[in-house]
Every structure is written in C-alpha cells, then in structure tokens.
Amino acid sequence: MKKWKVNVIVLACVLLISVNVYLIVGNENKIPRLQIVDQILSPTERDLVESIEKPGIILSTNEEHIYFNENIGSMGDLYVAEGQEVHVGDILFTYENIKIESTEQELQSKIDQIDLKTSQLSEEIWTITSIKNRLEQQNYQFGDEAEEELTAFQNQQIDQYEVQILQKQHQIEALEFERDIHQQYLLALNSLQYELEVTSPVTGIIKEVNTQQNAPLLTIVSSTLLAQGELTQAESQEIHEGLRVEITGHNQEPINGILSRISNLPKEEPSLDKETTYPFYVDWDMEEPDDGIKVGYHVYLNIIQNEIHSAITIPESSILVENDEYSIFVIEDGLLEQRHIELGMSKNNHQQVTRGVVLRDRLVANSTGMLDNNPFVTKLKVQEIDETAQLAFRKKTLLTLMLQGFVQ
C-alpha cells in the first residue's frame, strides 16, 4: 500500500514537471513567460567627443635673421640685447657712414651760405628801391634848361637803380634755384640716412646677438607661437586640416586652436626599423589668455575628430545584436517590448542612439535572454527587506508564493 502511494506521488510529480516544461519550452505555447530583470535604467543625455591626444611642443612661427652689411657703413650703435622684447619699427642698430655725413654737412653749409647771400641781396634791393623812390618824388625849381638837365640826370639814376634791382632779383632767383638743387640732394641723403637705421621687421624677442662674420648679427624669435606634434602613418590618414584642437599645458586651462597644417614629408628619414611620423601644426588666437605659454613648453594636443552635443546614450550592455540589427527591451505597460534602434557614436561604453529611444523610456540594463511582449519581475533583494516585514508572512503564505514561482 505504501509502495503504491509512493509511485503515485512520483508519477504525479513527473507529470507536473513534464507539463510545465512543455508549456514553457513548446514553440506553439501561448503562455506568457515571466522574465527576471536584474536592473532597469533610463537613457542619459551627454556630450560625446571622439578625439586623439598627442604630445606637442610650443614653437615660434618664424625666426628673423638680421645681417650686417659692410657696404653701407661701419657699425654704429647697438640698441638691443639678448632676451629683449622688440616691436615692429623699433631701432635695432645703426650704421656709421663718414662720407654721407660729410656730404650732408657740406650741403647744409652751402644752403646756409645761399640763405645768407639771398638775405643780403634782399636788403640791398630794399635799400636801392628806397633811394629810387625818393628820387622819383623830388621836384627841382630852376630855369627851364637847368631843370631839364637835372630831370634827365635824375631819370638816368632811376634807370640805373632799376637795372641794379633787376640784376639782384635775377641773382636771388639763381641762388634759390641752386638752393633747391642742394636741398633735394640733402633730402636724398637724409632718406639714405634712414637706411643707416635698421629697424625690427617683427614683434618678438632677441634670441641671439652674434658679431662673427658671415653670421646674422641679430636673430629675432617671433612672438606669434604655434604648437607642433607628430602623427603616425595611420593617424595621418584619419586626421585632416581644420579640426579643432585643445591645447593643454601644465595646470592650465585648455586653449582652443585649429590644426592648420599636416606636413607631407616625414619628420625623419624613412626607415624600415621604425615607424614613420608626420609633423602637424596648430595655430590659435593669441588674444586668448595663454597663461604665459612660451617657446619650448611641452603641451598636450587633443585633436577633436567628432563632437556631438546632447546625445541620447545607453550602456552597450543593454543592446541586443541579432543578424546585424540592434534592439533593446523597453518597459511598456508592465511588459517587455523589444524595440529596434539605430546607433551613432560610441565612447567609453556610452552608445549614442539616433533613433528608437527617448529620455523618458525605461529599459532593461542587460537584454540577453529577454523575450518580447512578456511580463517581468525584478530580483528580490533580501537585504533590503525589513525583518519585521518578513515575519508578517505566514508559513502557508510563503509556501504558496514559492509554489507559484516554481510553476511559473
């Protein structure tokens, strides 16, 4: 009798398990399967940046070499020293040309003499004119014959004075013409004198003062700076000119620059034993605060390849990949809904979704093994249940819940 009861119980258990297995596994069953969801999350909005960071160094855009020309003259005064800052138009040094200075002095002396002689002639003209005017105003009261003789003599003197005045005026005109010639020559020498003053063509810093022959007397480093880095062969094919670059130094805020040029020639002679690198250069607006960036400073150059603002992102683990299609499981009305999505940029496990997700959606953190249009429960976290609440359940209630969970 006891053996019969045992067989019946065993058969009933086997039948119960078989029916449940069939209902769960069978392809044509219509029974909803309860899904267990580990974690529920919502999409987030963030900025995504795809970039390459390279080490770089600050360089000057150019160096100006100022040479000394012995054909112009000998060395005069030197107004600058190494390390001194200069601006465009500042006098750097001067030449001394004794011949030019001597000629200038000679011309100036001639001009002064002409001015003196012209002044004397003008005074003589004024004196003669005064005498002539007085003669013209004199009237003689003599006999007719005597009066005629005096008048004729007076007119003769007036004519002589007029000739003298005219001659002196011609002399003044000749002297003024000569003075103009000397003055033009002097102006030409003065303009040549300006060439004896050598001025700075750029704003920068005096890097070197060298008095050796055949070497630049002065080397000026331009104040306009640029950053230089190097790209590998693969990177040079991905990076292009015009990209935004963040320049960051030690304890400094990033400075926004532009990748202005990528060299077509490698930095060093190509070799099979080492990787070929290509220099690139970054310009930036010098009006931005540079916090004292100087030539030779080492910096980091963060080349921004792609940048998306306010992108909707989800964890990569929440995405289900089937036949090159991407989908997620979204919670809708208490059921799991499988929804196809389109992806964009991915950065640090943050996957951009361009279509199929909005910020208010709630989705499953791990889509593996989830089924569409099925109810779900989240895992019970016993450590979060209050001990008093656990004691509130009767043993019969707990047993019933356990059986329901097993059947489902």
Short mmCIF file of C-alpha atoms in Angstrom, two decimals:
data_model
loop_
_atom_site.label_atom_id
_atom_site.label_comp_id
_atom_site.label_asym_id
_atom_site.label_seq_id
_atom_site.Cartn_x
_atom_site.Cartn_y
_atom_site.Cartn_z
CA MET A 1 0.00 0.00 0.00
CA LYS A 2 2.75 2.38 0.94
CA LYS A 3 4.66 1.50 -2.24
CA TRP A 4 1.61 2.30 -4.34
CA LYS A 5 1.25 5.74 -2.76
CA VAL A 6 4.90 6.48 -3.36
CA ASN A 7 4.59 5.51 -7.03
CA VAL A 8 1.52 7.72 -7.45
CA ILE A 9 3.26 10.70 -5.88
CA VAL A 10 6.36 10.20 -8.05
CA LEU A 11 4.23 9.84 -11.20
CA ALA A 12 2.26 12.99 -10.32
CA CYS A 13 5.47 14.97 -9.81
CA VAL A 14 6.92 13.74 -13.11
CA LEU A 15 3.68 14.60 -14.90
CA LEU A 16 3.56 18.06 -13.31
CA ILE A 17 7.15 18.80 -14.25
CA SER A 18 6.70 17.48 -17.81
CA VAL A 19 3.60 19.59 -18.38
CA ASN A 20 5.37 22.73 -17.11
CA VAL A 21 8.42 22.02 -19.25
CA TYR A 22 6.24 21.56 -22.33
CA LEU A 23 4.30 24.71 -21.64
CA ILE A 24 7.48 26.72 -21.19
CA VAL A 25 9.62 25.23 -23.97
CA GLY A 26 6.98 24.38 -26.57
CA ASN A 27 7.17 26.60 -29.66
CA GLU A 28 3.42 26.94 -30.08
CA ASN A 29 2.54 27.68 -26.47
CA LYS A 30 0.75 30.95 -25.73
CA ILE A 31 1.58 31.14 -22.06
CA PRO A 32 3.44 34.32 -21.12
CA ARG A 33 6.83 33.66 -19.61
CA LEU A 34 7.76 35.72 -16.61
CA GLN A 35 11.12 37.46 -17.18
CA ILE A 36 13.54 38.28 -14.40
CA VAL A 37 15.10 41.73 -14.87
CA ASP A 38 18.30 42.49 -12.99
CA GLN A 39 18.25 46.26 -13.44
CA ILE A 40 16.11 48.96 -15.03
CA LEU A 41 17.64 52.20 -16.30
CA SER A 42 16.82 55.30 -18.33
CA PRO A 43 18.74 56.84 -21.25
CA THR A 44 21.05 59.74 -20.42
CA GLU A 45 21.92 62.91 -22.31
CA ARG A 46 25.60 63.75 -22.64
CA ASP A 47 28.20 65.26 -24.96
CA LEU A 48 30.26 62.71 -26.88
CA VAL A 49 33.73 63.56 -28.16
CA GLU A 50 35.90 61.39 -30.37
CA SER A 51 39.48 62.59 -30.18
CA ILE A 52 43.16 61.68 -30.34
CA GLU A 53 45.57 63.14 -27.78
CA LYS A 54 49.17 63.70 -28.84
CA PRO A 55 52.13 65.27 -27.06
CA GLY A 56 53.32 68.56 -28.52
CA ILE A 57 55.78 71.40 -28.09
CA ILE A 58 55.40 75.17 -28.46
CA LEU A 59 57.45 76.76 -31.26
CA SER A 60 57.81 80.21 -32.77
CA THR A 61 56.18 80.70 -36.16
CA ASN A 62 59.44 82.03 -37.61
CA GLU A 63 62.87 83.46 -36.89
CA GLU A 64 64.10 86.68 -38.49
CA HIS A 65 67.82 86.95 -39.23
CA ILE A 66 69.24 90.48 -39.46
CA TYR A 67 72.63 90.73 -41.20
CA PHE A 68 75.25 93.50 -41.06
CA ASN A 69 76.16 95.00 -44.46
CA GLU A 70 79.68 96.42 -44.57
CA ASN A 71 78.96 98.12 -47.91
CA ILE A 72 76.61 100.56 -46.19
CA GLY A 73 78.99 101.65 -43.47
CA SER A 74 80.66 100.72 -40.24
CA MET A 75 78.89 99.61 -37.07
CA GLY A 76 77.25 102.40 -35.15
CA ASP A 77 75.14 101.98 -32.03
CA LEU A 78 73.51 98.69 -30.99
CA TYR A 79 70.23 99.32 -29.17
CA VAL A 80 69.19 95.76 -28.21
CA ALA A 81 70.46 92.81 -26.18
CA GLU A 82 69.68 89.09 -25.97
CA GLY A 83 66.33 88.38 -24.34
CA GLN A 84 64.99 91.87 -25.01
CA GLU A 85 61.49 92.23 -26.44
CA VAL A 86 61.14 94.37 -29.56
CA HIS A 87 58.22 95.60 -31.65
CA VAL A 88 57.83 96.32 -35.34
CA GLY A 89 59.70 99.53 -36.21
CA ASP A 90 61.98 99.59 -33.15
CA ILE A 91 65.57 100.63 -34.00
CA LEU A 92 67.93 97.67 -33.62
CA PHE A 93 71.25 99.24 -34.61
CA THR A 94 72.71 101.97 -36.82
CA TYR A 95 75.46 102.27 -39.42
CA GLU A 96 78.09 105.00 -39.49
CA ASN A 97 78.93 106.35 -42.97
CA ILE A 98 81.51 109.17 -42.79
CA LYS A 99 81.13 110.03 -46.47
CA ILE A 100 77.41 110.56 -46.20
CA GLU A 101 77.75 112.60 -43.03
CA SER A 102 80.49 114.74 -44.59
CA THR A 103 78.43 115.36 -47.72
CA GLU A 104 75.43 116.29 -45.63
CA GLN A 105 77.47 118.82 -43.68
CA GLU A 106 78.88 120.30 -46.89
CA LEU A 107 75.45 120.64 -48.48
CA GLN A 108 74.00 122.20 -45.37
CA SER A 109 76.85 124.70 -45.30
CA LYS A 110 76.19 125.68 -48.94
CA ILE A 111 72.49 126.10 -48.22
CA ASP A 112 73.28 128.32 -45.24
CA GLN A 113 75.62 130.46 -47.39
CA ILE A 114 72.99 130.80 -50.09
CA ASP A 115 70.41 131.83 -47.50
CA LEU A 116 72.81 134.45 -46.15
CA LYS A 117 73.61 135.85 -49.61
CA THR A 118 69.94 135.89 -50.55
CA SER A 119 69.19 137.83 -47.40
CA GLN A 120 71.94 140.35 -48.21
CA LEU A 121 70.67 140.81 -51.76
CA SER A 122 67.15 141.34 -50.46
CA GLU A 123 68.39 144.06 -48.13
CA GLU A 124 70.31 145.71 -51.00
CA ILE A 125 67.21 145.63 -53.16
CA TRP A 126 65.23 147.24 -50.37
CA THR A 127 67.87 149.99 -49.95
CA ILE A 128 68.12 150.74 -53.69
CA THR A 129 64.34 150.74 -54.01
CA SER A 130 64.09 153.28 -51.19
CA ILE A 131 66.64 155.58 -52.87
CA LYS A 132 64.88 155.25 -56.22
CA ASN A 133 61.54 156.14 -54.67
CA ARG A 134 62.97 159.28 -53.08
CA LEU A 135 64.47 160.40 -56.38
CA GLU A 136 61.15 159.95 -58.10
CA GLN A 137 59.50 162.20 -55.53
CA GLN A 138 62.00 165.10 -55.85
CA ASN A 139 60.97 168.25 -57.85
CA TYR A 140 63.53 170.91 -58.90
CA GLN A 141 62.63 174.64 -59.26
CA PHE A 142 65.27 176.01 -61.63
CA GLY A 143 65.30 177.51 -65.03
CA ASP A 144 63.97 175.52 -67.86
CA GLU A 145 67.36 174.50 -69.13
CA ALA A 146 68.77 173.56 -65.73
CA GLU A 147 65.58 171.78 -64.75
CA GLU A 148 65.67 169.67 -67.88
CA GLU A 149 69.28 168.70 -67.22
CA LEU A 150 68.54 167.73 -63.60
CA THR A 151 65.44 165.81 -64.60
CA ALA A 152 67.38 163.94 -67.26
CA PHE A 153 70.14 163.12 -64.75
CA GLN A 154 67.53 162.02 -62.20
CA ASN A 155 65.84 159.73 -64.70
CA GLN A 156 69.21 158.30 -65.65
CA GLN A 157 69.92 157.44 -61.99
CA ILE A 158 66.46 155.91 -61.55
CA ASP A 159 67.05 153.75 -64.61
CA GLN A 160 70.41 152.62 -63.20
CA TYR A 161 68.77 151.72 -59.87
CA GLU A 162 66.07 149.75 -61.66
CA VAL A 163 68.75 147.85 -63.57
CA GLN A 164 70.57 147.12 -60.31
CA ILE A 165 67.33 145.91 -58.68
CA LEU A 166 66.58 143.71 -61.65
CA GLN A 167 70.10 142.25 -61.63
CA LYS A 168 69.92 141.48 -57.92
CA GLN A 169 66.49 139.85 -58.35
CA HIS A 170 68.00 137.62 -61.05
CA GLN A 171 70.82 136.77 -58.67
CA ILE A 172 68.30 135.82 -55.98
CA GLU A 173 66.40 133.60 -58.44
CA ALA A 174 69.64 131.88 -59.44
CA LEU A 175 70.59 131.38 -55.80
CA GLU A 176 67.13 129.96 -54.97
CA PHE A 177 67.42 127.55 -57.90
CA GLU A 178 70.85 126.45 -56.64
CA ARG A 179 69.44 126.12 -53.13
CA ASP A 180 66.61 123.87 -54.38
CA ILE A 181 69.13 121.56 -56.02
CA HIS A 182 71.19 121.33 -52.83
CA GLN A 183 68.04 120.79 -50.78
CA GLN A 184 66.86 117.91 -52.98
CA TYR A 185 70.28 116.30 -52.75
CA LEU A 186 70.23 116.73 -48.99
CA LEU A 187 66.78 115.12 -48.76
CA ALA A 188 68.07 112.19 -50.79
CA LEU A 189 70.95 111.82 -48.35
CA ASN A 190 68.55 112.08 -45.43
CA SER A 191 66.47 109.23 -46.86
CA LEU A 192 69.68 107.29 -47.25
CA GLN A 193 70.43 108.16 -43.65
CA TYR A 194 67.21 106.37 -42.64
CA GLU A 195 68.67 103.25 -44.21
CA LEU A 196 71.51 103.57 -41.75
CA GLU A 197 68.91 102.90 -39.02
CA VAL A 198 67.95 99.22 -39.09
CA THR A 199 64.51 98.57 -37.55
CA SER A 200 62.78 95.36 -36.46
CA PRO A 201 60.50 93.79 -39.10
CA VAL A 202 58.57 91.73 -36.49
CA THR A 203 57.43 91.76 -32.90
CA GLY A 204 59.40 89.25 -30.88
CA ILE A 205 62.39 88.59 -28.65
CA ILE A 206 66.10 88.95 -29.44
CA LYS A 207 67.29 85.35 -29.39
CA GLU A 208 70.95 85.93 -30.25
CA VAL A 209 73.46 88.72 -30.88
CA ASN A 210 76.41 87.49 -32.96
CA THR A 211 79.33 89.65 -34.08
CA GLN A 212 81.06 86.95 -36.14
CA GLN A 213 81.41 87.48 -39.87
CA ASN A 214 79.03 85.71 -42.28
CA ALA A 215 76.61 85.10 -39.41
CA PRO A 216 73.39 87.00 -38.65
CA LEU A 217 74.10 89.94 -36.37
CA LEU A 218 70.67 89.52 -34.73
CA THR A 219 68.21 86.63 -34.56
CA ILE A 220 64.65 87.61 -33.58
CA VAL A 221 62.15 84.97 -32.49
CA SER A 222 58.63 86.00 -33.46
CA SER A 223 56.09 86.38 -30.64
CA THR A 224 53.50 84.54 -32.72
CA LEU A 225 53.51 80.94 -31.47
CA LEU A 226 52.31 77.57 -32.76
CA ALA A 227 52.19 74.03 -31.39
CA GLN A 228 53.84 71.08 -33.14
CA GLY A 229 53.02 67.40 -32.76
CA GLU A 230 53.52 64.17 -34.71
CA LEU A 231 51.07 61.74 -36.32
CA THR A 232 51.68 58.11 -37.20
CA GLN A 233 51.02 56.89 -40.72
CA ALA A 234 47.58 55.54 -39.76
CA GLU A 235 46.66 58.69 -37.83
CA SER A 236 47.69 60.95 -40.72
CA GLN A 237 45.07 59.20 -42.89
CA GLU A 238 42.31 59.80 -40.33
CA ILE A 239 43.18 63.34 -39.28
CA HIS A 240 42.69 66.29 -41.61
CA GLU A 241 43.46 70.01 -41.50
CA GLY A 242 40.87 72.35 -40.00
CA LEU A 243 39.96 70.20 -36.98
CA ARG A 244 39.57 71.84 -33.58
CA VAL A 245 42.42 71.14 -31.15
CA GLU A 246 42.53 71.68 -27.40
CA ILE A 247 45.99 72.77 -26.23
CA THR A 248 46.64 71.94 -22.58
CA GLY A 249 49.76 72.70 -20.59
CA HIS A 250 50.74 72.04 -17.00
CA ASN A 251 47.97 73.30 -14.68
CA GLN A 252 46.50 75.41 -17.48
CA GLU A 253 43.04 75.77 -18.93
CA PRO A 254 42.68 74.33 -22.46
CA ILE A 255 43.20 76.76 -25.33
CA ASN A 256 41.14 76.24 -28.49
CA GLY A 257 43.24 76.02 -31.64
CA ILE A 258 42.96 74.85 -35.25
CA LEU A 259 45.02 72.15 -36.93
CA SER A 260 46.43 74.37 -39.66
CA ARG A 261 48.84 72.07 -41.48
CA ILE A 262 49.95 68.45 -41.76
CA SER A 263 53.35 68.01 -43.35
CA ASN A 264 53.54 65.82 -46.45
CA LEU A 265 57.11 64.90 -45.56
CA PRO A 266 58.09 62.69 -42.62
CA LYS A 267 59.90 64.24 -39.68
CA GLU A 268 62.94 62.00 -40.14
CA GLU A 269 64.45 59.96 -42.94
CA PRO A 270 62.13 56.96 -43.50
CA SER A 271 63.45 53.63 -42.22
CA LEU A 272 62.17 50.06 -42.11
CA ASP A 273 63.27 49.80 -38.49
CA LYS A 274 61.00 52.47 -37.05
CA GLU A 275 57.57 53.97 -37.58
CA THR A 276 57.26 56.99 -39.85
CA THR A 277 55.75 60.10 -38.27
CA TYR A 278 54.48 63.31 -39.86
CA PRO A 279 54.62 66.71 -38.12
CA PHE A 280 51.42 68.71 -37.73
CA TYR A 281 50.97 72.30 -36.59
CA VAL A 282 48.29 74.02 -34.52
CA ASP A 283 47.54 77.76 -34.58
CA TRP A 284 45.42 79.63 -32.07
CA ASP A 285 44.19 83.14 -31.38
CA MET A 286 46.94 84.89 -29.43
CA GLU A 287 44.30 87.19 -27.89
CA GLU A 288 43.10 84.28 -25.79
CA PRO A 289 44.69 84.08 -22.33
CA ASP A 290 47.72 81.84 -22.73
CA ASP A 291 48.79 81.82 -19.05
CA GLY A 292 52.39 82.52 -20.02
CA ILE A 293 52.91 79.83 -22.67
CA LYS A 294 56.42 80.22 -24.03
CA VAL A 295 58.58 78.72 -26.74
CA GLY A 296 59.75 75.25 -25.72
CA TYR A 297 56.82 74.44 -23.40
CA HIS A 298 55.57 70.83 -23.58
CA VAL A 299 51.80 70.54 -24.03
CA TYR A 300 49.08 68.01 -24.88
CA LEU A 301 47.20 68.38 -28.17
CA ASN A 302 43.71 66.88 -28.08
CA ILE A 303 42.54 66.65 -31.71
CA ILE A 304 38.72 66.64 -31.86
CA GLN A 305 37.69 64.30 -34.71
CA ASN A 306 33.97 64.24 -33.98
CA GLU A 307 31.82 66.04 -31.43
CA ILE A 308 28.12 65.53 -30.66
CA HIS A 309 26.31 67.69 -28.13
CA SER A 310 23.31 66.47 -26.09
CA ALA A 311 23.41 62.93 -27.48
CA ILE A 312 20.96 60.33 -26.10
CA THR A 313 23.08 57.44 -24.83
CA ILE A 314 22.56 54.00 -23.28
CA PRO A 315 25.01 51.37 -21.95
CA GLU A 316 26.32 48.99 -24.61
CA SER A 317 25.27 46.04 -22.40
CA SER A 318 21.61 46.98 -22.85
CA ILE A 319 21.77 46.42 -26.63
CA LEU A 320 20.80 43.08 -28.22
CA VAL A 321 22.51 42.27 -31.53
CA GLU A 322 20.74 39.85 -33.88
CA ASN A 323 21.55 39.48 -37.58
CA ASP A 324 23.34 42.83 -37.69
CA GLU A 325 20.28 44.51 -36.21
CA TYR A 326 20.23 46.33 -32.88
CA SER A 327 17.39 46.34 -30.39
CA ILE A 328 16.62 46.97 -26.73
CA PHE A 329 13.86 45.90 -24.33
CA VAL A 330 11.71 48.76 -23.13
CA ILE A 331 9.15 48.53 -20.33
CA GLU A 332 5.68 49.37 -21.64
CA ASP A 333 2.51 48.79 -19.58
CA GLY A 334 4.20 46.19 -17.39
CA LEU A 335 5.52 44.18 -20.35
CA LEU A 336 8.87 43.97 -22.09
CA GLU A 337 8.75 45.45 -25.59
CA GLN A 338 11.57 44.68 -28.00
CA ARG A 339 12.34 47.84 -29.96
CA HIS A 340 14.72 48.21 -32.90
CA ILE A 341 17.14 51.12 -32.69
CA GLU A 342 19.77 52.91 -34.78
CA LEU A 343 23.18 53.64 -33.31
CA GLY A 344 25.61 56.53 -33.59
CA MET A 345 28.90 57.29 -31.87
CA SER A 346 30.19 55.12 -29.03
CA LYS A 347 32.54 56.39 -26.33
CA ASN A 348 33.58 54.71 -23.06
CA ASN A 349 30.60 52.27 -23.01
CA HIS A 350 28.21 55.14 -23.76
CA GLN A 351 26.41 54.27 -27.00
CA GLN A 352 24.55 57.02 -28.84
CA VAL A 353 21.08 56.08 -30.10
CA THR A 354 19.95 58.17 -33.08
CA ARG A 355 16.52 56.56 -33.48
CA GLY A 356 14.22 54.44 -31.32
CA VAL A 357 14.83 55.82 -27.81
CA VAL A 358 13.72 58.91 -25.89
CA LEU A 359 14.85 60.12 -22.49
CA ARG A 360 11.61 59.13 -20.73
CA ASP A 361 11.96 55.45 -21.74
CA ARG A 362 12.78 52.80 -19.12
CA LEU A 363 14.77 49.87 -20.45
CA VAL A 364 16.45 46.66 -19.34
CA ALA A 365 20.11 47.02 -18.45
CA ASN A 366 21.00 43.56 -19.87
CA SER A 367 18.94 42.38 -22.84
CA THR A 368 20.44 38.89 -23.11
CA GLY A 369 17.76 36.19 -22.85
CA MET A 370 14.81 38.63 -22.78
CA LEU A 371 11.60 37.82 -24.71
CA ASP A 372 9.28 40.26 -26.43
CA ASN A 373 5.83 41.07 -25.04
CA ASN A 374 6.29 39.18 -21.74
CA PRO A 375 5.71 40.23 -18.14
CA PHE A 376 8.70 40.66 -15.84
CA VAL A 377 9.79 40.89 -12.25
CA THR A 378 12.91 42.29 -10.70
CA LYS A 379 15.14 40.25 -8.44
CA LEU A 380 14.28 40.20 -4.77
CA LYS A 381 16.92 41.92 -2.71
CA VAL A 382 16.52 40.22 0.65
CA GLN A 383 18.97 42.53 2.34
CA GLU A 384 16.63 45.43 1.59
CA ILE A 385 13.54 43.77 3.15
CA ASP A 386 12.82 44.72 6.71
CA GLU A 387 12.94 41.82 9.19
CA THR A 388 9.52 42.79 10.59
CA ALA A 389 8.02 42.59 7.11
CA GLN A 390 9.43 39.09 6.65
CA LEU A 391 7.81 37.88 9.93
CA ALA A 392 4.46 39.31 8.78
CA PHE A 393 4.15 36.49 6.20
CA ARG A 394 2.63 33.23 7.48
CA LYS A 395 4.31 29.98 6.62
CA LYS A 396 1.32 29.00 4.48
CA THR A 397 1.55 32.24 2.51
CA LEU A 398 5.28 31.81 1.95
CA LEU A 399 4.75 28.22 0.77
CA THR A 400 2.03 29.34 -1.65
CA LEU A 401 4.25 32.06 -3.13
CA MET A 402 7.13 29.63 -3.55
CA LEU A 403 4.91 27.11 -5.39
CA GLN A 404 3.56 29.85 -7.67
CA GLY A 405 7.07 30.92 -8.52
CA PHE A 406 8.09 27.35 -9.30
CA VAL A 407 5.08 26.75 -11.57
CA GLN A 408 5.60 30.00 -13.43
#
